[in-house]
Amino acid sequence: MPTAKVGQILRRADVILQDSNVRWPLSELQDWLNDAYRAIVMQRPDANMLSGYYTCTAGESQQQLNKTSGGFPTALRLRAVIRNNEAGNKRAIRLIQQSVLDDQRPNWHAETTATTGQPIQHYIYDPLNPKYFYLYPAPAIALSIQLVYSSVPDAHALSEAQLVDEITTPATVIKLDDIYVNPILDYVLYRAYAKDSEYAANAQRAQAHFQSYSTALGAGVQADTATTPQDDSRSSGSHGAN
């Protein structure tokens, strides 16, 4: 759960810029913080991974993740379809290759047999078409299913960037985990110095902050890979339970 405040990050940026919001107004810094969210989530979709309940479009095998009604309008891409979410029906929904259904059930798009008593069994997803997925069998009614998806955080309003009293006054916190504070700050500074990049020193500073931002995100990927839970039984030399 994030605890770092928007105003704190922007104040840190202003201190480093030594500007007092003259050359770089608070409104610009706040815009760049919002841009940082979009840039980070584009590179690290897991930075804002959410779980929610999606209402299926009845009678259709194809489903739109970011539909306005029953979907997630700010969603960027699907991560997984987890399960059915109907009373008495929490059956898991498993990923399947489209070629399997195409070969075995060529008319599967027309099989709208999933109802309250007949759960959805499989989903199909193409990462090159990230906001759409397919369900089998197609829901005959507007069933509810649980999804995991990546989304861009809503932008902060300018009032949320102002920090009156960081000790006693509640202030808006950032919308990504606190581990992204430094990349957010570096991105804001990169954009600030890039504004005056006609000066050689500022161009160098902009590049340095962008490099720090990129390095931090890359290091995060490596750390996640190293600490992801693994099935030890698949590793070489492992032994089954006695």
mmCIF file of C-alpha atoms in Angstrom:
data_model
loop_
_atom_site.group_PDB
_atom_site.id
_atom_site.type_symbol
_atom_site.label_atom_id
_atom_site.label_comp_id
_atom_site.label_asym_id
_atom_site.label_seq_id
_atom_site.Cartn_x
_atom_site.Cartn_y
_atom_site.Cartn_z
ATOM 1 C CA MET A 1 0.000 0.000 0.000
ATOM 2 C CA PRO A 2 1.560 3.329 -1.037
ATOM 3 C CA THR A 3 2.370 5.881 1.650
ATOM 4 C CA ALA A 4 4.517 8.432 -0.210
ATOM 5 C CA LYS A 5 2.653 11.655 -0.869
ATOM 6 C CA VAL A 6 2.390 13.350 -4.239
ATOM 7 C CA GLY A 7 3.324 16.702 -2.707
ATOM 8 C CA GLN A 8 6.445 15.259 -1.090
ATOM 9 C CA ILE A 9 7.771 13.923 -4.377
ATOM 10 C CA LEU A 10 7.104 17.195 -6.210
ATOM 11 C CA ARG A 11 8.701 19.180 -3.388
ATOM 12 C CA ARG A 12 11.807 16.978 -3.645
ATOM 13 C CA ALA A 13 11.889 17.631 -7.379
ATOM 14 C CA ASP A 14 11.644 21.386 -6.804
ATOM 15 C CA VAL A 15 14.467 21.276 -4.232
ATOM 16 C CA ILE A 16 16.740 19.472 -6.709
ATOM 17 C CA LEU A 17 15.786 21.923 -9.474
ATOM 18 C CA GLN A 18 16.448 24.872 -7.090
ATOM 19 C CA ASP A 19 13.587 26.700 -8.727
ATOM 20 C CA SER A 20 10.765 27.392 -6.214
ATOM 21 C CA ASN A 21 8.277 26.573 -8.987
ATOM 22 C CA VAL A 22 9.261 29.560 -11.136
ATOM 23 C CA ARG A 23 10.760 28.025 -14.275
ATOM 24 C CA TRP A 24 8.964 24.755 -13.647
ATOM 25 C CA PRO A 25 5.487 25.473 -12.169
ATOM 26 C CA LEU A 26 3.858 22.954 -9.854
ATOM 27 C CA SER A 27 1.246 22.225 -12.541
ATOM 28 C CA GLU A 28 3.981 21.052 -14.930
ATOM 29 C CA LEU A 29 5.663 18.863 -12.319
ATOM 30 C CA GLN A 30 2.292 17.331 -11.514
ATOM 31 C CA ASP A 31 1.616 16.627 -15.206
ATOM 32 C CA TRP A 32 4.980 14.893 -15.482
ATOM 33 C CA LEU A 33 4.233 12.793 -12.403
ATOM 34 C CA ASN A 34 1.049 11.617 -14.131
ATOM 35 C CA ASP A 35 3.113 10.930 -17.254
ATOM 36 C CA ALA A 36 5.489 8.879 -15.089
ATOM 37 C CA TYR A 37 2.614 6.572 -14.163
ATOM 38 C CA ARG A 38 1.881 5.909 -17.814
ATOM 39 C CA ALA A 39 5.544 5.398 -18.695
ATOM 40 C CA ILE A 40 6.123 3.001 -15.790
ATOM 41 C CA VAL A 41 3.030 0.909 -16.428
ATOM 42 C CA MET A 42 3.937 0.682 -20.107
ATOM 43 C CA GLN A 43 7.304 -0.847 -19.151
ATOM 44 C CA ARG A 44 6.134 -2.659 -16.025
ATOM 45 C CA PRO A 45 2.466 -3.697 -16.423
ATOM 46 C CA ASP A 46 2.715 -5.368 -13.015
ATOM 47 C CA ALA A 47 3.235 -1.955 -11.389
ATOM 48 C CA ASN A 48 -0.534 -1.504 -11.351
ATOM 49 C CA MET A 49 -2.007 -5.000 -11.607
ATOM 50 C CA LEU A 50 -5.591 -5.204 -10.403
ATOM 51 C CA SER A 51 -8.192 -7.899 -9.830
ATOM 52 C CA GLY A 52 -11.882 -7.370 -10.461
ATOM 53 C CA TYR A 53 -15.179 -8.868 -11.549
ATOM 54 C CA TYR A 54 -16.087 -8.547 -15.204
ATOM 55 C CA THR A 55 -19.622 -8.840 -16.574
ATOM 56 C CA CYS A 56 -19.558 -10.845 -19.789
ATOM 57 C CA THR A 57 -21.290 -9.686 -22.955
ATOM 58 C CA ALA A 58 -24.044 -12.248 -23.465
ATOM 59 C CA GLY A 59 -24.100 -14.305 -26.643
ATOM 60 C CA GLU A 60 -20.549 -13.386 -27.694
ATOM 61 C CA SER A 61 -17.356 -15.420 -27.583
ATOM 62 C CA GLN A 62 -15.252 -12.253 -27.967
ATOM 63 C CA GLN A 63 -15.086 -9.997 -24.904
ATOM 64 C CA GLN A 64 -13.708 -6.446 -24.664
ATOM 65 C CA LEU A 65 -11.678 -5.902 -21.497
ATOM 66 C CA ASN A 66 -12.036 -2.105 -21.400
ATOM 67 C CA LYS A 67 -15.727 -1.806 -22.251
ATOM 68 C CA THR A 68 -17.566 0.956 -20.408
ATOM 69 C CA SER A 69 -20.353 -1.121 -18.901
ATOM 70 C CA GLY A 70 -19.288 -4.160 -16.874
ATOM 71 C CA GLY A 71 -15.639 -3.878 -17.900
ATOM 72 C CA PHE A 72 -12.578 -1.871 -16.881
ATOM 73 C CA PRO A 73 -12.330 1.333 -18.996
ATOM 74 C CA THR A 74 -8.732 2.139 -17.943
ATOM 75 C CA ALA A 75 -7.453 -1.410 -18.489
ATOM 76 C CA LEU A 76 -4.384 -1.831 -20.704
ATOM 77 C CA ARG A 77 -4.077 -5.588 -21.001
ATOM 78 C CA LEU A 78 -5.402 -8.819 -19.595
ATOM 79 C CA ARG A 79 -3.160 -10.828 -17.277
ATOM 80 C CA ALA A 80 -5.419 -13.789 -16.549
ATOM 81 C CA VAL A 81 -8.987 -14.998 -16.299
ATOM 82 C CA ILE A 82 -9.262 -16.669 -12.892
ATOM 83 C CA ARG A 83 -12.692 -18.192 -12.379
ATOM 84 C CA ASN A 84 -16.445 -18.037 -12.742
ATOM 85 C CA ASN A 85 -18.102 -15.793 -10.181
ATOM 86 C CA GLU A 86 -21.695 -16.980 -9.906
ATOM 87 C CA ALA A 87 -23.558 -18.335 -6.887
ATOM 88 C CA GLY A 88 -22.600 -21.988 -6.551
ATOM 89 C CA ASN A 89 -20.183 -21.739 -9.472
ATOM 90 C CA LYS A 90 -16.577 -20.731 -8.754
ATOM 91 C CA ARG A 91 -15.029 -23.099 -11.290
ATOM 92 C CA ALA A 92 -11.597 -22.154 -12.564
ATOM 93 C CA ILE A 93 -11.309 -20.920 -16.151
ATOM 94 C CA ARG A 94 -8.224 -22.240 -17.892
ATOM 95 C CA LEU A 95 -6.163 -20.746 -20.687
ATOM 96 C CA ILE A 96 -6.268 -22.741 -23.930
ATOM 97 C CA GLN A 97 -4.690 -22.297 -27.344
ATOM 98 C CA GLN A 98 -7.110 -21.155 -30.020
ATOM 99 C CA SER A 99 -5.746 -23.727 -32.446
ATOM 100 C CA VAL A 100 -6.954 -26.507 -30.131
ATOM 101 C CA LEU A 101 -10.544 -25.306 -30.258
ATOM 102 C CA ASP A 102 -10.329 -24.447 -33.952
ATOM 103 C CA ASP A 103 -9.209 -28.003 -34.728
ATOM 104 C CA GLN A 104 -11.558 -29.882 -32.416
ATOM 105 C CA ARG A 105 -14.636 -27.629 -32.448
ATOM 106 C CA PRO A 106 -14.564 -25.437 -35.582
ATOM 107 C CA ASN A 107 -17.917 -23.857 -34.700
ATOM 108 C CA TRP A 108 -17.010 -23.070 -31.092
ATOM 109 C CA HIS A 109 -17.744 -19.338 -31.530
ATOM 110 C CA ALA A 110 -21.418 -20.221 -31.958
ATOM 111 C CA GLU A 111 -21.623 -22.449 -28.888
ATOM 112 C CA THR A 112 -23.363 -20.126 -26.436
ATOM 113 C CA THR A 113 -24.059 -22.729 -23.782
ATOM 114 C CA ALA A 114 -22.548 -21.215 -20.653
ATOM 115 C CA THR A 115 -25.325 -20.317 -18.203
ATOM 116 C CA THR A 116 -25.593 -20.213 -14.439
ATOM 117 C CA GLY A 117 -25.537 -24.003 -14.359
ATOM 118 C CA GLN A 118 -23.051 -24.406 -17.215
ATOM 119 C CA PRO A 119 -19.836 -22.512 -16.400
ATOM 120 C CA ILE A 120 -17.283 -21.004 -18.733
ATOM 121 C CA GLN A 121 -14.406 -23.477 -19.057
ATOM 122 C CA HIS A 122 -11.646 -21.816 -21.105
ATOM 123 C CA TYR A 123 -10.350 -18.475 -22.281
ATOM 124 C CA ILE A 124 -8.121 -17.514 -25.205
ATOM 125 C CA TYR A 125 -5.813 -14.515 -25.205
ATOM 126 C CA ASP A 126 -3.478 -13.020 -27.791
ATOM 127 C CA PRO A 127 -0.926 -10.556 -26.299
ATOM 128 C CA LEU A 128 -0.868 -8.729 -29.631
ATOM 129 C CA ASN A 129 -4.548 -7.887 -29.085
ATOM 130 C CA PRO A 130 -4.333 -7.047 -25.367
ATOM 131 C CA LYS A 131 -7.787 -5.565 -24.761
ATOM 132 C CA TYR A 132 -9.779 -8.489 -26.146
ATOM 133 C CA PHE A 133 -10.131 -12.116 -25.134
ATOM 134 C CA TYR A 134 -12.381 -15.068 -25.996
ATOM 135 C CA LEU A 135 -14.448 -17.358 -23.796
ATOM 136 C CA TYR A 136 -15.530 -20.958 -24.331
ATOM 137 C CA PRO A 137 -18.318 -21.741 -24.196
ATOM 138 C CA ALA A 138 -19.630 -18.257 -24.883
ATOM 139 C CA PRO A 139 -21.922 -16.962 -22.109
ATOM 140 C CA ALA A 140 -25.591 -17.163 -22.998
ATOM 141 C CA ILE A 141 -26.281 -14.620 -20.250
ATOM 142 C CA ALA A 142 -24.253 -11.823 -18.675
ATOM 143 C CA LEU A 143 -22.195 -14.015 -16.349
ATOM 144 C CA SER A 144 -19.662 -12.599 -13.889
ATOM 145 C CA ILE A 145 -16.042 -13.758 -14.002
ATOM 146 C CA GLN A 146 -12.929 -12.734 -12.081
ATOM 147 C CA LEU A 147 -10.005 -11.216 -14.021
ATOM 148 C CA VAL A 148 -6.525 -9.907 -13.331
ATOM 149 C CA TYR A 149 -5.525 -6.987 -15.536
ATOM 150 C CA SER A 150 -3.071 -4.126 -15.856
ATOM 151 C CA SER A 151 -4.345 -0.560 -15.739
ATOM 152 C CA VAL A 152 -3.069 3.032 -15.853
ATOM 153 C CA PRO A 153 -3.795 4.970 -12.632
ATOM 154 C CA ASP A 154 -6.125 7.942 -12.894
ATOM 155 C CA ALA A 155 -4.343 11.287 -13.138
ATOM 156 C CA HIS A 156 -3.940 13.460 -10.044
ATOM 157 C CA ALA A 157 -5.666 16.820 -9.966
ATOM 158 C CA LEU A 158 -3.465 19.841 -9.229
ATOM 159 C CA SER A 159 -5.029 20.179 -5.767
ATOM 160 C CA GLU A 160 -3.663 16.727 -4.902
ATOM 161 C CA ALA A 161 -0.105 17.879 -5.612
ATOM 162 C CA GLN A 162 -0.185 20.645 -3.033
ATOM 163 C CA LEU A 163 1.285 19.748 0.361
ATOM 164 C CA VAL A 164 0.201 22.178 3.070
ATOM 165 C CA ASP A 165 1.401 20.291 6.153
ATOM 166 C CA GLU A 166 2.966 16.892 5.510
ATOM 167 C CA ILE A 167 2.862 15.955 9.202
ATOM 168 C CA THR A 168 -0.696 16.715 10.322
ATOM 169 C CA THR A 169 -2.689 17.245 7.151
ATOM 170 C CA PRO A 170 -3.808 14.163 5.181
ATOM 171 C CA ALA A 171 -2.496 14.421 1.669
ATOM 172 C CA THR A 172 -2.926 12.379 -1.467
ATOM 173 C CA VAL A 173 -0.539 9.450 -1.786
ATOM 174 C CA ILE A 174 0.870 8.176 -5.057
ATOM 175 C CA LYS A 175 -1.027 5.495 -6.951
ATOM 176 C CA LEU A 176 1.843 3.040 -7.362
ATOM 177 C CA ASP A 177 3.771 1.197 -4.672
ATOM 178 C CA ASP A 178 6.409 3.146 -2.742
ATOM 179 C CA ILE A 179 9.186 1.211 -4.503
ATOM 180 C CA TYR A 180 8.431 3.385 -7.538
ATOM 181 C CA VAL A 181 9.091 6.690 -5.736
ATOM 182 C CA ASN A 182 12.629 7.059 -7.111
ATOM 183 C CA PRO A 183 11.725 6.181 -10.716
ATOM 184 C CA ILE A 184 8.813 8.657 -10.518
ATOM 185 C CA LEU A 185 11.109 11.386 -9.191
ATOM 186 C CA ASP A 186 13.748 10.658 -11.827
ATOM 187 C CA TYR A 187 11.125 10.780 -14.574
ATOM 188 C CA VAL A 188 9.816 14.157 -13.358
ATOM 189 C CA LEU A 189 13.362 15.550 -13.270
ATOM 190 C CA TYR A 190 14.121 14.103 -16.696
ATOM 191 C CA ARG A 191 11.122 15.916 -18.161
ATOM 192 C CA ALA A 192 11.978 19.126 -16.315
ATOM 193 C CA TYR A 193 15.565 19.274 -17.535
ATOM 194 C CA ALA A 194 14.520 18.195 -21.030
ATOM 195 C CA LYS A 195 12.377 21.354 -21.149
ATOM 196 C CA ASP A 196 15.619 23.374 -21.144
ATOM 197 C CA SER A 197 17.720 20.888 -23.079
ATOM 198 C CA GLU A 198 19.119 23.619 -25.334
ATOM 199 C CA TYR A 199 21.584 24.150 -22.489
ATOM 200 C CA ALA A 200 24.210 21.408 -22.602
ATOM 201 C CA ALA A 201 24.288 20.927 -18.826
ATOM 202 C CA ASN A 202 20.526 20.457 -18.626
ATOM 203 C CA ALA A 203 20.551 18.036 -21.537
ATOM 204 C CA GLN A 204 23.133 15.953 -19.660
ATOM 205 C CA ARG A 205 21.086 16.105 -16.462
ATOM 206 C CA ALA A 206 17.969 15.031 -18.356
ATOM 207 C CA GLN A 207 19.798 12.051 -19.803
ATOM 208 C CA ALA A 208 21.236 11.105 -16.411
ATOM 209 C CA HIS A 209 17.820 11.099 -14.740
ATOM 210 C CA PHE A 210 16.276 9.127 -17.595
ATOM 211 C CA GLN A 211 19.071 6.579 -17.277
ATOM 212 C CA SER A 212 18.435 6.295 -13.534
ATOM 213 C CA TYR A 213 14.734 5.835 -14.195
ATOM 214 C CA SER A 214 15.353 3.112 -16.786
ATOM 215 C CA THR A 215 17.963 1.337 -14.663
ATOM 216 C CA ALA A 216 15.639 1.200 -11.650
ATOM 217 C CA LEU A 217 12.846 -0.373 -13.689
ATOM 218 C CA GLY A 218 15.252 -2.885 -15.233
ATOM 219 C CA ALA A 219 16.640 -3.822 -11.827
ATOM 220 C CA GLY A 220 13.075 -4.364 -10.647
ATOM 221 C CA VAL A 221 12.458 -6.868 -13.410
ATOM 222 C CA GLN A 222 15.582 -8.817 -12.436
ATOM 223 C CA ALA A 223 14.614 -8.799 -8.755
ATOM 224 C CA ASP A 224 11.108 -10.021 -9.548
ATOM 225 C CA THR A 225 12.498 -12.836 -11.663
ATOM 226 C CA ALA A 226 14.866 -13.895 -8.896
ATOM 227 C CA THR A 227 12.182 -13.904 -6.200
ATOM 228 C CA THR A 228 9.209 -15.338 -8.096
ATOM 229 C CA PRO A 229 7.841 -18.474 -6.384
ATOM 230 C CA GLN A 230 9.004 -21.608 -8.164
ATOM 231 C CA ASP A 231 7.880 -25.214 -8.236
ATOM 232 C CA ASP A 232 10.936 -26.830 -6.585
ATOM 233 C CA SER A 233 9.872 -30.275 -7.736
ATOM 234 C CA ARG A 234 10.805 -29.290 -11.277
ATOM 235 C CA SER A 235 14.352 -28.294 -10.445
ATOM 236 C CA SER A 236 17.176 -30.664 -11.149
ATOM 237 C CA GLY A 237 18.157 -32.917 -8.308
ATOM 238 C CA SER A 238 14.903 -32.388 -6.425
ATOM 239 C CA HIS A 239 13.180 -35.266 -4.743
ATOM 240 C CA GLY A 240 9.548 -36.012 -4.121
ATOM 241 C CA ALA A 241 8.040 -36.194 -0.675
ATOM 242 C CA ASN A 242 8.866 -39.312 1.283
#
